PDB file of C-alpha atoms and ligand atoms in Angstrom:
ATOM      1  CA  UNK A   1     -12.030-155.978  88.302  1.00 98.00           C
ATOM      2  CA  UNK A   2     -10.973-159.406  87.807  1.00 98.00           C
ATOM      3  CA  UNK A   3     -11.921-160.248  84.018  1.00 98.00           C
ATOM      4  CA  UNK A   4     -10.591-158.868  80.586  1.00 98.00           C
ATOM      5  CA  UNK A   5     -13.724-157.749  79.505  1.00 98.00           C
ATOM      6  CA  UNK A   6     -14.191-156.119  83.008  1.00 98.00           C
ATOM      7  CA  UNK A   7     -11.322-153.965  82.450  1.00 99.00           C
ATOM      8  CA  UNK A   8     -11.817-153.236  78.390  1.00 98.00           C
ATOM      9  CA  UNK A   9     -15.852-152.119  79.254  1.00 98.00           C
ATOM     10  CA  UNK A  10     -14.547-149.622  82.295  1.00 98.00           C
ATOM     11  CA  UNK A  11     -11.606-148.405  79.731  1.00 98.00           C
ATOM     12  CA  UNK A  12     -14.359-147.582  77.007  1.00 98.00           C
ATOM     13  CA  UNK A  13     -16.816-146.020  79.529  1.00 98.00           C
ATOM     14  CA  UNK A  14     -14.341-143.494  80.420  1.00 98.00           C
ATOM     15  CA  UNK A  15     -14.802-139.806  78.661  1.00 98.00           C
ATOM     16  CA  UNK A  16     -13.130-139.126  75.636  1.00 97.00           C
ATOM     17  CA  UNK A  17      -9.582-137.224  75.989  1.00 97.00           C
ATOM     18  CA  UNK A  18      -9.117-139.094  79.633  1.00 98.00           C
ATOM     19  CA  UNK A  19      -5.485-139.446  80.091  1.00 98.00           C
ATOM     20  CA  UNK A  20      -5.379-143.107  81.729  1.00 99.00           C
ATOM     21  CA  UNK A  21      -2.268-143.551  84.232  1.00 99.00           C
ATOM     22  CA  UNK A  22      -1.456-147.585  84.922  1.00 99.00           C
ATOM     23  CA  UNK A  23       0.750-148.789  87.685  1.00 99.00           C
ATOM     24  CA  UNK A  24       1.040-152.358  86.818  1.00 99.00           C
ATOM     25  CA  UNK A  25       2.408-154.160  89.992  1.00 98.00           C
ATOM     26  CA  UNK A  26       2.623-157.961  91.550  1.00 98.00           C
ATOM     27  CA  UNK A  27       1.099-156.762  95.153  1.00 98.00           C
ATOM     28  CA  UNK A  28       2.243-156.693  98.974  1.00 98.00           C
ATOM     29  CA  UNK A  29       2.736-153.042  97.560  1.00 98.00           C
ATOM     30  CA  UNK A  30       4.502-150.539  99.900  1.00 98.00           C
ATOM     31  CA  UNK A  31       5.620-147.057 100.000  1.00 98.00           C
ATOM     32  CA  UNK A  32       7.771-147.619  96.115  1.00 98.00           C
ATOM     33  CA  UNK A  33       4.496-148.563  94.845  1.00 98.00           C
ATOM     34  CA  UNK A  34       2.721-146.192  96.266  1.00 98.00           C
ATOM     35  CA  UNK A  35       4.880-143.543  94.864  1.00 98.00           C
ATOM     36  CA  UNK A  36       4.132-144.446  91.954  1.00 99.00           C
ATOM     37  CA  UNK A  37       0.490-144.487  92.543  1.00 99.00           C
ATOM     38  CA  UNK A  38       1.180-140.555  93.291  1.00 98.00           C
ATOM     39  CA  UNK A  39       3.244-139.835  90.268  1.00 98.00           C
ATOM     40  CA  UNK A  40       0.152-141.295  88.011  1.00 99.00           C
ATOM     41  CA  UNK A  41      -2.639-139.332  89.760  1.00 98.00           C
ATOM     42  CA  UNK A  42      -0.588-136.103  89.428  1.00 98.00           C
ATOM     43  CA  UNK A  43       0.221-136.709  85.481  1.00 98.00           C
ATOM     44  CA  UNK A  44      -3.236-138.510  84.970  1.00 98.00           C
ATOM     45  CA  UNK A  45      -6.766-138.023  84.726  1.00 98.00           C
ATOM     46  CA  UNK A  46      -7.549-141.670  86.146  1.00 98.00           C
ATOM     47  CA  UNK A  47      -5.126-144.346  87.724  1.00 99.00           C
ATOM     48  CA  UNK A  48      -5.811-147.798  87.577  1.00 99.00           C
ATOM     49  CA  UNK A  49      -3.344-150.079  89.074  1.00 99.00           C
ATOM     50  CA  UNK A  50      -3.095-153.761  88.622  1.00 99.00           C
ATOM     51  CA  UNK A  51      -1.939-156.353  91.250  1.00 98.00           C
ATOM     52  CA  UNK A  52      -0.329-160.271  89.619  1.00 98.00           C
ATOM     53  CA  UNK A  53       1.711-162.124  90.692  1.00 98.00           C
ATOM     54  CA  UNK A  54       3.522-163.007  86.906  1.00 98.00           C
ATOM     55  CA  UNK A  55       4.386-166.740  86.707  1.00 98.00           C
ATOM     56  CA  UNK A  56       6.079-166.371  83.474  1.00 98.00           C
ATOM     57  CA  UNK A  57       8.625-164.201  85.140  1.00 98.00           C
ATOM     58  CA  UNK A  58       9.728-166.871  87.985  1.00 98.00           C
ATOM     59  CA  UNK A  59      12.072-169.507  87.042  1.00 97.00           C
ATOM     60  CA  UNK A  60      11.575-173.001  88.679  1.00 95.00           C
ATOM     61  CA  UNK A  61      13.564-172.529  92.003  1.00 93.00           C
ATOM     62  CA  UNK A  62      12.101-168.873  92.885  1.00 96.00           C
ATOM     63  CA  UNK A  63       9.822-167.467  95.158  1.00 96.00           C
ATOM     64  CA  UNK A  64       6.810-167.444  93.130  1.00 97.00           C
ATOM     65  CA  UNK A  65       4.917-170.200  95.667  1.00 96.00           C
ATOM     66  CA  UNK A  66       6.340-167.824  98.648  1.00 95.00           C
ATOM     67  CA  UNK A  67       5.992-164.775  97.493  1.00 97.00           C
ATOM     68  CA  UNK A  68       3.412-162.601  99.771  1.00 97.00           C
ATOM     69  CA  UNK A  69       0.043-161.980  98.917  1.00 97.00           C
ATOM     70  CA  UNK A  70      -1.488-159.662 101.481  1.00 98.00           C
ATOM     71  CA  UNK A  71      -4.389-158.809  99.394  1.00 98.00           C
ATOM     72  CA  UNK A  72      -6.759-156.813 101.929  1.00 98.00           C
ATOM     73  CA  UNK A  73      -3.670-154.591 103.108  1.00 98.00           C
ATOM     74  CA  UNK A  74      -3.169-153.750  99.705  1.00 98.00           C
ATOM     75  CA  UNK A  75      -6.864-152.806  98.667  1.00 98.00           C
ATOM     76  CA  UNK A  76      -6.746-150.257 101.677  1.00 98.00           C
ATOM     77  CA  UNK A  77      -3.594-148.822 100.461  1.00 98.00           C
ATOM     78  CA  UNK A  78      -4.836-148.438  96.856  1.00 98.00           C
ATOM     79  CA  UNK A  79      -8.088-147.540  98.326  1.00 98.00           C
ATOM     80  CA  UNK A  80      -6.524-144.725 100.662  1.00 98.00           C
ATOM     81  CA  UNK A  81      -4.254-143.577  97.974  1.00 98.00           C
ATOM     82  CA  UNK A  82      -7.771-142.682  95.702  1.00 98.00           C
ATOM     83  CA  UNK A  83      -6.484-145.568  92.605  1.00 98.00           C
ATOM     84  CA  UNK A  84      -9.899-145.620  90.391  1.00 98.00           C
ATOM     85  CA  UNK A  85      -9.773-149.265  89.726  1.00 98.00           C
ATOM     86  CA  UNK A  86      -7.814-152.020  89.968  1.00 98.00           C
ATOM     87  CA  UNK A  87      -7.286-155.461  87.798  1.00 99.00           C
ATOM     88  CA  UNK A  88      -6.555-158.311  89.637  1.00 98.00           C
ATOM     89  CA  UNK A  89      -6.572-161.259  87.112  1.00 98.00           C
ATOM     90  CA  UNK A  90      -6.597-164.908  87.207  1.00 98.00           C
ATOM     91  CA  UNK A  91      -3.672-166.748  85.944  1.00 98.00           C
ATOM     92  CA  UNK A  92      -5.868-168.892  83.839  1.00 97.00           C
ATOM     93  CA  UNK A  93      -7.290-165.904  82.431  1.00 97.00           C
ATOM     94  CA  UNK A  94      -3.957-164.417  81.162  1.00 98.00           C
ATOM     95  CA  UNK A  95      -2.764-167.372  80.218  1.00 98.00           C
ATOM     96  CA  UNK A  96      -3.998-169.699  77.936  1.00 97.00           C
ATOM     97  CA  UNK A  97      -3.414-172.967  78.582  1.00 96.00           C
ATOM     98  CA  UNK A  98      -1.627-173.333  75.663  1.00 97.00           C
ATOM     99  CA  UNK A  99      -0.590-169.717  74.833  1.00 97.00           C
ATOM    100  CA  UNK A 100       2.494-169.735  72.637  1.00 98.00           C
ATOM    101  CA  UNK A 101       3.450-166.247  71.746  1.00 98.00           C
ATOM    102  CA  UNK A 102       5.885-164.457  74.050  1.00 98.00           C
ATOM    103  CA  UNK A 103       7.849-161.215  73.707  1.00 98.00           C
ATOM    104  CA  UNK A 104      11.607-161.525  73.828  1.00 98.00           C
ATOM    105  CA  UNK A 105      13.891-158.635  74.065  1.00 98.00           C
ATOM    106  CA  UNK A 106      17.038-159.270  72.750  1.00 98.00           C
ATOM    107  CA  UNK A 107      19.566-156.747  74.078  1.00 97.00           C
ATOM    108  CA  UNK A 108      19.075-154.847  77.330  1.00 98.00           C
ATOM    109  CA  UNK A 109      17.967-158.253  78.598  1.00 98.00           C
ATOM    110  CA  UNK A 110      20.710-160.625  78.128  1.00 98.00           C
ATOM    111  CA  UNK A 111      23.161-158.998  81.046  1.00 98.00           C
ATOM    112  CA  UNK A 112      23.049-158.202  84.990  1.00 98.00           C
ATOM    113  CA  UNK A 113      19.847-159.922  86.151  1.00 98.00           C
ATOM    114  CA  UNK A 114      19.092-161.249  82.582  1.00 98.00           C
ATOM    115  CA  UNK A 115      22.450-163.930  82.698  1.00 98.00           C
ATOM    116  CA  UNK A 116      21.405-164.872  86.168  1.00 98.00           C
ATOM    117  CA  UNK A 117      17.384-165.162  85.537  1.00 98.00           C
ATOM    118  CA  UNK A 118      16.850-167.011  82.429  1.00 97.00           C
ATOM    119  CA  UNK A 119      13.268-166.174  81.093  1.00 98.00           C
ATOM    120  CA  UNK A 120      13.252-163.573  83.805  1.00 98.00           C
ATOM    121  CA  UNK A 121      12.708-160.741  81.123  1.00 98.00           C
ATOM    122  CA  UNK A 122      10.968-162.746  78.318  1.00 98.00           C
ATOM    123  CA  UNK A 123       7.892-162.882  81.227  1.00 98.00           C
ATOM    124  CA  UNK A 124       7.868-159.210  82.309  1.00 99.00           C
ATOM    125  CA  UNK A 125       7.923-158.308  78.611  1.00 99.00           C
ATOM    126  CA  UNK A 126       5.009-160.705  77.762  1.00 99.00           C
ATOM    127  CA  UNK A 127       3.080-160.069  81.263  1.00 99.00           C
ATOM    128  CA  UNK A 128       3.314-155.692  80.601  1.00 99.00           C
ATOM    129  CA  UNK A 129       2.729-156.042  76.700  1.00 99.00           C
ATOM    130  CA  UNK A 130      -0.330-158.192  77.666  1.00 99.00           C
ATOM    131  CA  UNK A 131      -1.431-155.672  80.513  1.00 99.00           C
ATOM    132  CA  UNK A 132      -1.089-152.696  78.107  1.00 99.00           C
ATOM    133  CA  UNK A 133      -2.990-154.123  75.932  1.00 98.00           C
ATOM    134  CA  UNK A 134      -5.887-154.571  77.858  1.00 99.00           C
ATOM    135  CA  UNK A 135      -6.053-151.528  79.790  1.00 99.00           C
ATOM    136  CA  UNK A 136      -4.648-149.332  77.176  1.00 98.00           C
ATOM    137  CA  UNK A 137      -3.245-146.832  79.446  1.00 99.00           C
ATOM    138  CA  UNK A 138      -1.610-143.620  77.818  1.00 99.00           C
ATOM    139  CA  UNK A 139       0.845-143.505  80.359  1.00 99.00           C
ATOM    140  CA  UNK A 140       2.086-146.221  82.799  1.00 99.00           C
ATOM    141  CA  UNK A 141       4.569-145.575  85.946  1.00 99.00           C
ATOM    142  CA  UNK A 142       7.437-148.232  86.934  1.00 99.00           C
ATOM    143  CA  UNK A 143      10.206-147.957  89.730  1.00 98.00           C
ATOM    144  CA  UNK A 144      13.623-147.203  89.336  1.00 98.00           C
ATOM    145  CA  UNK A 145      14.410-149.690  91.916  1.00 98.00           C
ATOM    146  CA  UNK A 146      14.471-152.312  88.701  1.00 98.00           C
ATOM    147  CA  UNK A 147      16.545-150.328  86.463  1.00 98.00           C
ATOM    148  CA  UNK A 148      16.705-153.269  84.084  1.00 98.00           C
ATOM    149  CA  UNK A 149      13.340-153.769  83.713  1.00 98.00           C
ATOM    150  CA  UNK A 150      12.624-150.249  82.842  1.00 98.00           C
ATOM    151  CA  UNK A 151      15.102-150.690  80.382  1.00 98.00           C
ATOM    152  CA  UNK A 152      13.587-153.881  78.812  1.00 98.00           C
ATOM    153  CA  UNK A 153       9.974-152.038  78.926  1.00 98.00           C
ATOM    154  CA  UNK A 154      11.074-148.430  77.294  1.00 98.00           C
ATOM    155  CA  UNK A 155      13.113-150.727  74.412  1.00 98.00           C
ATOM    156  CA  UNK A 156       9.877-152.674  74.094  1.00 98.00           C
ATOM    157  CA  UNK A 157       7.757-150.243  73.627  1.00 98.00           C
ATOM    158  CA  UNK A 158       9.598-148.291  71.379  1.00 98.00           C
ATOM    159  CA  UNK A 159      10.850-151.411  68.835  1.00 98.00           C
ATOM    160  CA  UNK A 160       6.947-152.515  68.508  1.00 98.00           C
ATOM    161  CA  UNK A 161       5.392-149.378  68.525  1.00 99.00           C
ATOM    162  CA  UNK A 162       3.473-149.570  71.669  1.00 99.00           C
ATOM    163  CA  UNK A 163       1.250-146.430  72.388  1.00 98.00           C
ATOM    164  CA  UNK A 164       2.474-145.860  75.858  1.00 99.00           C
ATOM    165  CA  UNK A 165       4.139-143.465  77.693  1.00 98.00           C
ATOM    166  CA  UNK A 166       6.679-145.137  80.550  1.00 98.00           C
ATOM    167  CA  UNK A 167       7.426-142.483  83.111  1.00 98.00           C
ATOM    168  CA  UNK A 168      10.379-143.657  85.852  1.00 98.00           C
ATOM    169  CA  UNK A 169      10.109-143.001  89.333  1.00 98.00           C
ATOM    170  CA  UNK A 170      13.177-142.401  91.595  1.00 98.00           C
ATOM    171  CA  UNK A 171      13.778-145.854  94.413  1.00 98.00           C
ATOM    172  CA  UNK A 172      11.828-145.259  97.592  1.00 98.00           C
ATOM    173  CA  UNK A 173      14.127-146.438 100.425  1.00 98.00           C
ATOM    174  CA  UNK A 174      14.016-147.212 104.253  1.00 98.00           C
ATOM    175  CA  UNK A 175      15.885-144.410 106.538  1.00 98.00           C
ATOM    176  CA  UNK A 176      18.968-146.904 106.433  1.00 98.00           C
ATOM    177  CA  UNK A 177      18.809-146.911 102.765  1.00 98.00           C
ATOM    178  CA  UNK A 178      17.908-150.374 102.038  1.00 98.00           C
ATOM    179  CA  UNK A 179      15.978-150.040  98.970  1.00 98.00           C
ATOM    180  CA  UNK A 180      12.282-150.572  99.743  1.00 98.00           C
ATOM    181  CA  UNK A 181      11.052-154.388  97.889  1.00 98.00           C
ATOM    182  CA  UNK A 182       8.312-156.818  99.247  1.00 97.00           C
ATOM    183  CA  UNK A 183      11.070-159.216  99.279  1.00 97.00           C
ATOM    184  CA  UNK A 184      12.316-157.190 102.456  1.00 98.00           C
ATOM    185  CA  UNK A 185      10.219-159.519 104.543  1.00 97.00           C
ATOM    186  CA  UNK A 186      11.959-162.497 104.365  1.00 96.00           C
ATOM    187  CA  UNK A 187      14.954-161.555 105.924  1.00 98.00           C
ATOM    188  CA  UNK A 188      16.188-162.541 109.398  1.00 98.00           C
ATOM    189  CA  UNK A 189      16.540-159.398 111.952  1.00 98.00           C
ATOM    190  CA  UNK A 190      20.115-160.292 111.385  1.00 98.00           C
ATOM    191  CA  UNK A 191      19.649-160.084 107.403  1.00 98.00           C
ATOM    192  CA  UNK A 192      17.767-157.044 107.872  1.00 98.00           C
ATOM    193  CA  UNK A 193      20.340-155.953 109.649  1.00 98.00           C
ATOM    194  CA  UNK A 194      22.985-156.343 106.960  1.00 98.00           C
ATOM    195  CA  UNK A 195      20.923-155.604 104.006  1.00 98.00           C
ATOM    196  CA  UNK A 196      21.791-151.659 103.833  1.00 98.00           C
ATOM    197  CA  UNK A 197      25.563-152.604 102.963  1.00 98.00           C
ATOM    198  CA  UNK A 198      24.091-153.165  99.506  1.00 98.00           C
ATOM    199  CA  UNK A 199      23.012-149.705  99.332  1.00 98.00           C
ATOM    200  CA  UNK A 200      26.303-148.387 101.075  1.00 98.00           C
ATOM    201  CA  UNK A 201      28.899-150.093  98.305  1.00 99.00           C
ATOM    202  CA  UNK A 202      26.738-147.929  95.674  1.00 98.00           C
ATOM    203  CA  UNK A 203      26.830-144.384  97.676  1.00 98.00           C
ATOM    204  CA  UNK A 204      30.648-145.592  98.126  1.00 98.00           C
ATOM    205  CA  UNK A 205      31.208-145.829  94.368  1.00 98.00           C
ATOM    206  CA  UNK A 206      29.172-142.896  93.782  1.00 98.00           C
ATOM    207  CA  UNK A 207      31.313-141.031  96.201  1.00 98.00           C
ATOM    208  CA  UNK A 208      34.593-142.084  94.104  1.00 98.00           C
ATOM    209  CA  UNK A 209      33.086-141.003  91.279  1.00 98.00           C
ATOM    210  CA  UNK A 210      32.285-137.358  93.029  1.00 97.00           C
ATOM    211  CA  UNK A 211      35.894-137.173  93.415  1.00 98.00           C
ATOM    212  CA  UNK A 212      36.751-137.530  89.340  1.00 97.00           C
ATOM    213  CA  UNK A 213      37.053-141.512  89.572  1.00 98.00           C
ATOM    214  CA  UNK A 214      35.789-142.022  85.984  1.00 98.00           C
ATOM    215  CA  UNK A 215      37.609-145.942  85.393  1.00 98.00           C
ATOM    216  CA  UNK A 216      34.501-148.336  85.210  1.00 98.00           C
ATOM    217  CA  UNK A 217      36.572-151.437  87.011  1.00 98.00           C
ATOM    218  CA  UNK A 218      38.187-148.915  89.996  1.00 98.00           C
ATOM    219  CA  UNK A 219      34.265-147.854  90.940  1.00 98.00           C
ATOM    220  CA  UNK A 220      33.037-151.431  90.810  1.00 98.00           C
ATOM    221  CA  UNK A 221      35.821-152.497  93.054  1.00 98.00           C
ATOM    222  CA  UNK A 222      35.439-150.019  94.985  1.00 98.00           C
ATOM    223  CA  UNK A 223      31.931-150.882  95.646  1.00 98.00           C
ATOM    224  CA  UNK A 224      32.535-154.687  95.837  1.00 98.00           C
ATOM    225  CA  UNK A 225      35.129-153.912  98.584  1.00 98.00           C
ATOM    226  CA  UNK A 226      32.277-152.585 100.696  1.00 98.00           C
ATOM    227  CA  UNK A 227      29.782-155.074  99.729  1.00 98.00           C
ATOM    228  CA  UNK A 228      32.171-157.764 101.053  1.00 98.00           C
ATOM    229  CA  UNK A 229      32.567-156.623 104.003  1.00 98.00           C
ATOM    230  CA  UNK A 230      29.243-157.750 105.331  1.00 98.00           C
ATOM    231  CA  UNK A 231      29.808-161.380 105.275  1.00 98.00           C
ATOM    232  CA  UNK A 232      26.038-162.167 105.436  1.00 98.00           C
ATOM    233  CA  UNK A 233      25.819-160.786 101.921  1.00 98.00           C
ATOM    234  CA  UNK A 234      26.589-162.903  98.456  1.00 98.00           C
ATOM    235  CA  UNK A 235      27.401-161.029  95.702  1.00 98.00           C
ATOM    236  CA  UNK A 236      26.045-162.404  92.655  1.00 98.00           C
ATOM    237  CA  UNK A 237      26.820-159.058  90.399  1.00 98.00           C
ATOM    238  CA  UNK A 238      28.022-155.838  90.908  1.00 98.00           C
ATOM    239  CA  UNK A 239      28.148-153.959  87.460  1.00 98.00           C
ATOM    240  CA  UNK A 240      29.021-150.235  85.789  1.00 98.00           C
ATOM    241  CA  UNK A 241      27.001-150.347  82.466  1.00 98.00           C
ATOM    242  CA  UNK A 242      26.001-147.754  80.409  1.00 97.00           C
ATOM    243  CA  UNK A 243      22.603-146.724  81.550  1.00 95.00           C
ATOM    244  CA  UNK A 244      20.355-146.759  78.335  1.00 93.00           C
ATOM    245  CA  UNK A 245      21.978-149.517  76.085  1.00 95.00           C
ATOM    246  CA  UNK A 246      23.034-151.541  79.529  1.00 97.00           C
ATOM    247  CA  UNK A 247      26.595-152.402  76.998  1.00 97.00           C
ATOM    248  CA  UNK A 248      29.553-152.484  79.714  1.00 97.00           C
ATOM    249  CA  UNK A 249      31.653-149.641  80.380  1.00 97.00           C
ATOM    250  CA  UNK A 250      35.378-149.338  80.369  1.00 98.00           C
ATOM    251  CA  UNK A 251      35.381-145.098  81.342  1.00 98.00           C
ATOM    252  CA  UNK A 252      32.142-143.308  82.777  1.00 97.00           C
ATOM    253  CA  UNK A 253      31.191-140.968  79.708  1.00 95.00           C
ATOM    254  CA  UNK A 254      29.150-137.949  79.405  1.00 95.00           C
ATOM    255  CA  UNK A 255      26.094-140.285  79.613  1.00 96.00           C
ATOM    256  CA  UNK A 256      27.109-141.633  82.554  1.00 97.00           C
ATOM    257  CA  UNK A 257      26.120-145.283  84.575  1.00 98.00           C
ATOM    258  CA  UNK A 258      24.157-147.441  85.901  1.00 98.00           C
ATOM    259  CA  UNK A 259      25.464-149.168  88.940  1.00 98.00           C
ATOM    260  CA  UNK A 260      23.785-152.142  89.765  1.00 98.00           C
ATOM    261  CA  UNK A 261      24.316-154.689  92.332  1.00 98.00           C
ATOM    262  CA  UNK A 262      22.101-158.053  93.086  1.00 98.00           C
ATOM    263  CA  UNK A 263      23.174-160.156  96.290  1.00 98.00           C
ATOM    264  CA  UNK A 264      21.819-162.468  98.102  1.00 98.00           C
ATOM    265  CA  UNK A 265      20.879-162.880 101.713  1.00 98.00           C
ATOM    266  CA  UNK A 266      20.535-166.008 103.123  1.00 97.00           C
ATOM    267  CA  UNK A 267      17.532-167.172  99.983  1.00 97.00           C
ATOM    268  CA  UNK A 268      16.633-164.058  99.941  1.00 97.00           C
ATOM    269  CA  UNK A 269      17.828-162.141  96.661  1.00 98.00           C
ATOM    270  CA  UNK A 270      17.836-158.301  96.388  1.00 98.00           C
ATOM    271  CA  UNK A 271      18.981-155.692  93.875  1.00 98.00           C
ATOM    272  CA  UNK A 272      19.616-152.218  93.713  1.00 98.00           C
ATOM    273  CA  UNK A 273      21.286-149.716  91.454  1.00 98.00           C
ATOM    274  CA  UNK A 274      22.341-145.992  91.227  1.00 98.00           C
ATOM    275  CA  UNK A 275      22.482-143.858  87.944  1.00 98.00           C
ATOM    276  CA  UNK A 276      25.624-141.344  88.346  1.00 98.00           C
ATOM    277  CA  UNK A 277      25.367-138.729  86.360  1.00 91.00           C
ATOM    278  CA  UNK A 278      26.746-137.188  83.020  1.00 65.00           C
ATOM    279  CA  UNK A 279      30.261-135.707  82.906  1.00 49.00           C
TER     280      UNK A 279
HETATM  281  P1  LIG B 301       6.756-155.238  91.881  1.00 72.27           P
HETATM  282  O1  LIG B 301       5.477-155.331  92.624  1.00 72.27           O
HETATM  283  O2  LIG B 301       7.954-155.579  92.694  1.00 72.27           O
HETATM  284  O3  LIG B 301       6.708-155.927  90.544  1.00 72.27           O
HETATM  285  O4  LIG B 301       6.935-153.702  91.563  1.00 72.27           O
HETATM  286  C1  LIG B 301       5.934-152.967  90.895  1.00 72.27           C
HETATM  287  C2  LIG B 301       6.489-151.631  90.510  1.00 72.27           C
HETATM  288  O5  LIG B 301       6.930-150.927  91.671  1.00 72.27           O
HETATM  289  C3  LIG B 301       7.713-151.746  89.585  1.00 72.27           C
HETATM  290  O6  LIG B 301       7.658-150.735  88.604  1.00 72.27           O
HETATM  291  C4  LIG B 301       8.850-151.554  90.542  1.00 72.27           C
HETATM  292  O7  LIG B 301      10.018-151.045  89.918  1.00 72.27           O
HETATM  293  C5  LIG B 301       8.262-150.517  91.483  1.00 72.27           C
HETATM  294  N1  LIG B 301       8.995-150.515  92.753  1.00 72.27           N
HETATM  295  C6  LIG B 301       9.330-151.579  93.522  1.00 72.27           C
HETATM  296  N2  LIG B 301      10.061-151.196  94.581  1.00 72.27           N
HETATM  297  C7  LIG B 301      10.217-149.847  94.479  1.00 72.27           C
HETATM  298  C8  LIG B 301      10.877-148.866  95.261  1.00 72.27           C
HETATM  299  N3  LIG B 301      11.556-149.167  96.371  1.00 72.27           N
HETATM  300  N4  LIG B 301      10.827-147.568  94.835  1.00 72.27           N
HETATM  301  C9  LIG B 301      10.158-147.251  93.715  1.00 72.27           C
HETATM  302  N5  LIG B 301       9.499-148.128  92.935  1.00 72.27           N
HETATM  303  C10 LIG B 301       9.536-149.415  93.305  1.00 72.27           C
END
């Protein structure tokens, strides 16, 4: 379905009591997607999954003119994978030429990729509000793999009363552990090469923690030391935060942290993170 009302007369048209699963994605989808394609036909009655490629959410040097759009590979996937429908909208159709309301979070946003992405958040928060409220799912399904996005959503949807569910699913990765991302593409063999290091200075912290390291700086340096020492990689953050509120951390408490890393390689920018866990 490519039009609004497309998508509001299939929503109506289902029976009553159908518990409507929405994986809300921007494409070139792979196996992290497609978990999450899983998750909502196990804990739904219907899955509809939507494919855009959010302008909003790109700032002026990004990859929004680059990013991949391998459209028929991903209908066979969604098709394969038994998704009841899927919205694909127009740009123009989402956006009014002169649309002037936008949803800002003000907290869980501002740090990590929020100080390096200005506007990053303000457009996922506008682009999912938007999509919820046109396919009025009961429950929708995002990745761990963008920590801080889940945390922007779940704060969203709680502060305006939004009647969704948001259910997390755990990072898909490849066997070396690089996080799986359609991003992954653009790197060099060599690139590719180096990318799991990103991965490694988070098991590396996590394995400091495991042996009763609970000081917030000694785990990210810890991690940072490992990071650095794949020279093809720039650091832009490596962070311990608390994992709900996203404050920083001085001492890992009961709750716990997020670690979360974003580095570049070459242009190409990836994240990842790792919760540890309570105690
Ligand atoms: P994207 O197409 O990158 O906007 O991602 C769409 C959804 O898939 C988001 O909820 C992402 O967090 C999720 N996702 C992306 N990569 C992964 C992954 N490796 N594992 C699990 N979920 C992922």
């Amino acid at each position: 379905m490519r039009t609004i009302p497309q998508v509001r007369a299939w929503r109506k048209g289902l029976p009553a009591g159908t518990r409507l699963g929405f994986v809300p994605t921007m494409g070139a989808l792979h196996e992290g997607h497609m978990s999450l394609v899983a998750l909502s036909k196990a804990q739904a009655d219907r899955t509809i999954a939507s494919i855009f490629v959010n302008p909003l959410q790109f700032g002026p040097n990004e990859d929004l003119s680059r990013y991949p759009r391998p459209l028929e590979n991903d209908l066979a996937l969604l098709e394969a994978a038994g998704v009841d429908a899927l919205f694909l909208p127009a740009v123009e159709d989402l956006y009014p030429k002169d649309a002037s309301t936008f949803v800002v979070e003000e907290q869980v946003s501002l740090p990590l990729c929020g100080a390096f992405r200005p506007g990053h958040f303000r457009g996922v928060a506008t682009v999912v509000l938007k999509l919820f409220n046109i396919v009025a799912p009961d429950v929708a399904f995002f990745g761990q793999k963008d920590a801080q996005q889940c945390a922007v959503i779940a704060r969203m949807v709680r502060d305006l009363d939004v009647p969704v569910e948001i259910v997390r699913g755990p990072t898909l990765r490849e066997a070396d552990g690089l996080a799986m991302s359609s991003r992954n593409i653009y790197l060099s063999p060599e690139d590719r090469a180096a990318a799991p290091a990103i991965h490694r200075s988070l098991v590396a912290a996590e394995a400091a923690f495991a042996a009763g390291e609970r000081d917030a700086k000694r785990l990210v340096a810890v991690g940072r030391t490992v990071l650095a020492g794949e020279p093809r990689l720039k650091e832009q953050y490596w962070e311990a935060r608390h994992p709900a509120s996203l404050a920083p951390l001085v001492t890992v408490g009961p709750e716990g942290a997020l670690l979360a890393v974003a580095a570049y390689l070459g242009t190409t920018r990836l994240i990842d993170n790792l919760v540890l866990g309570a105690g």
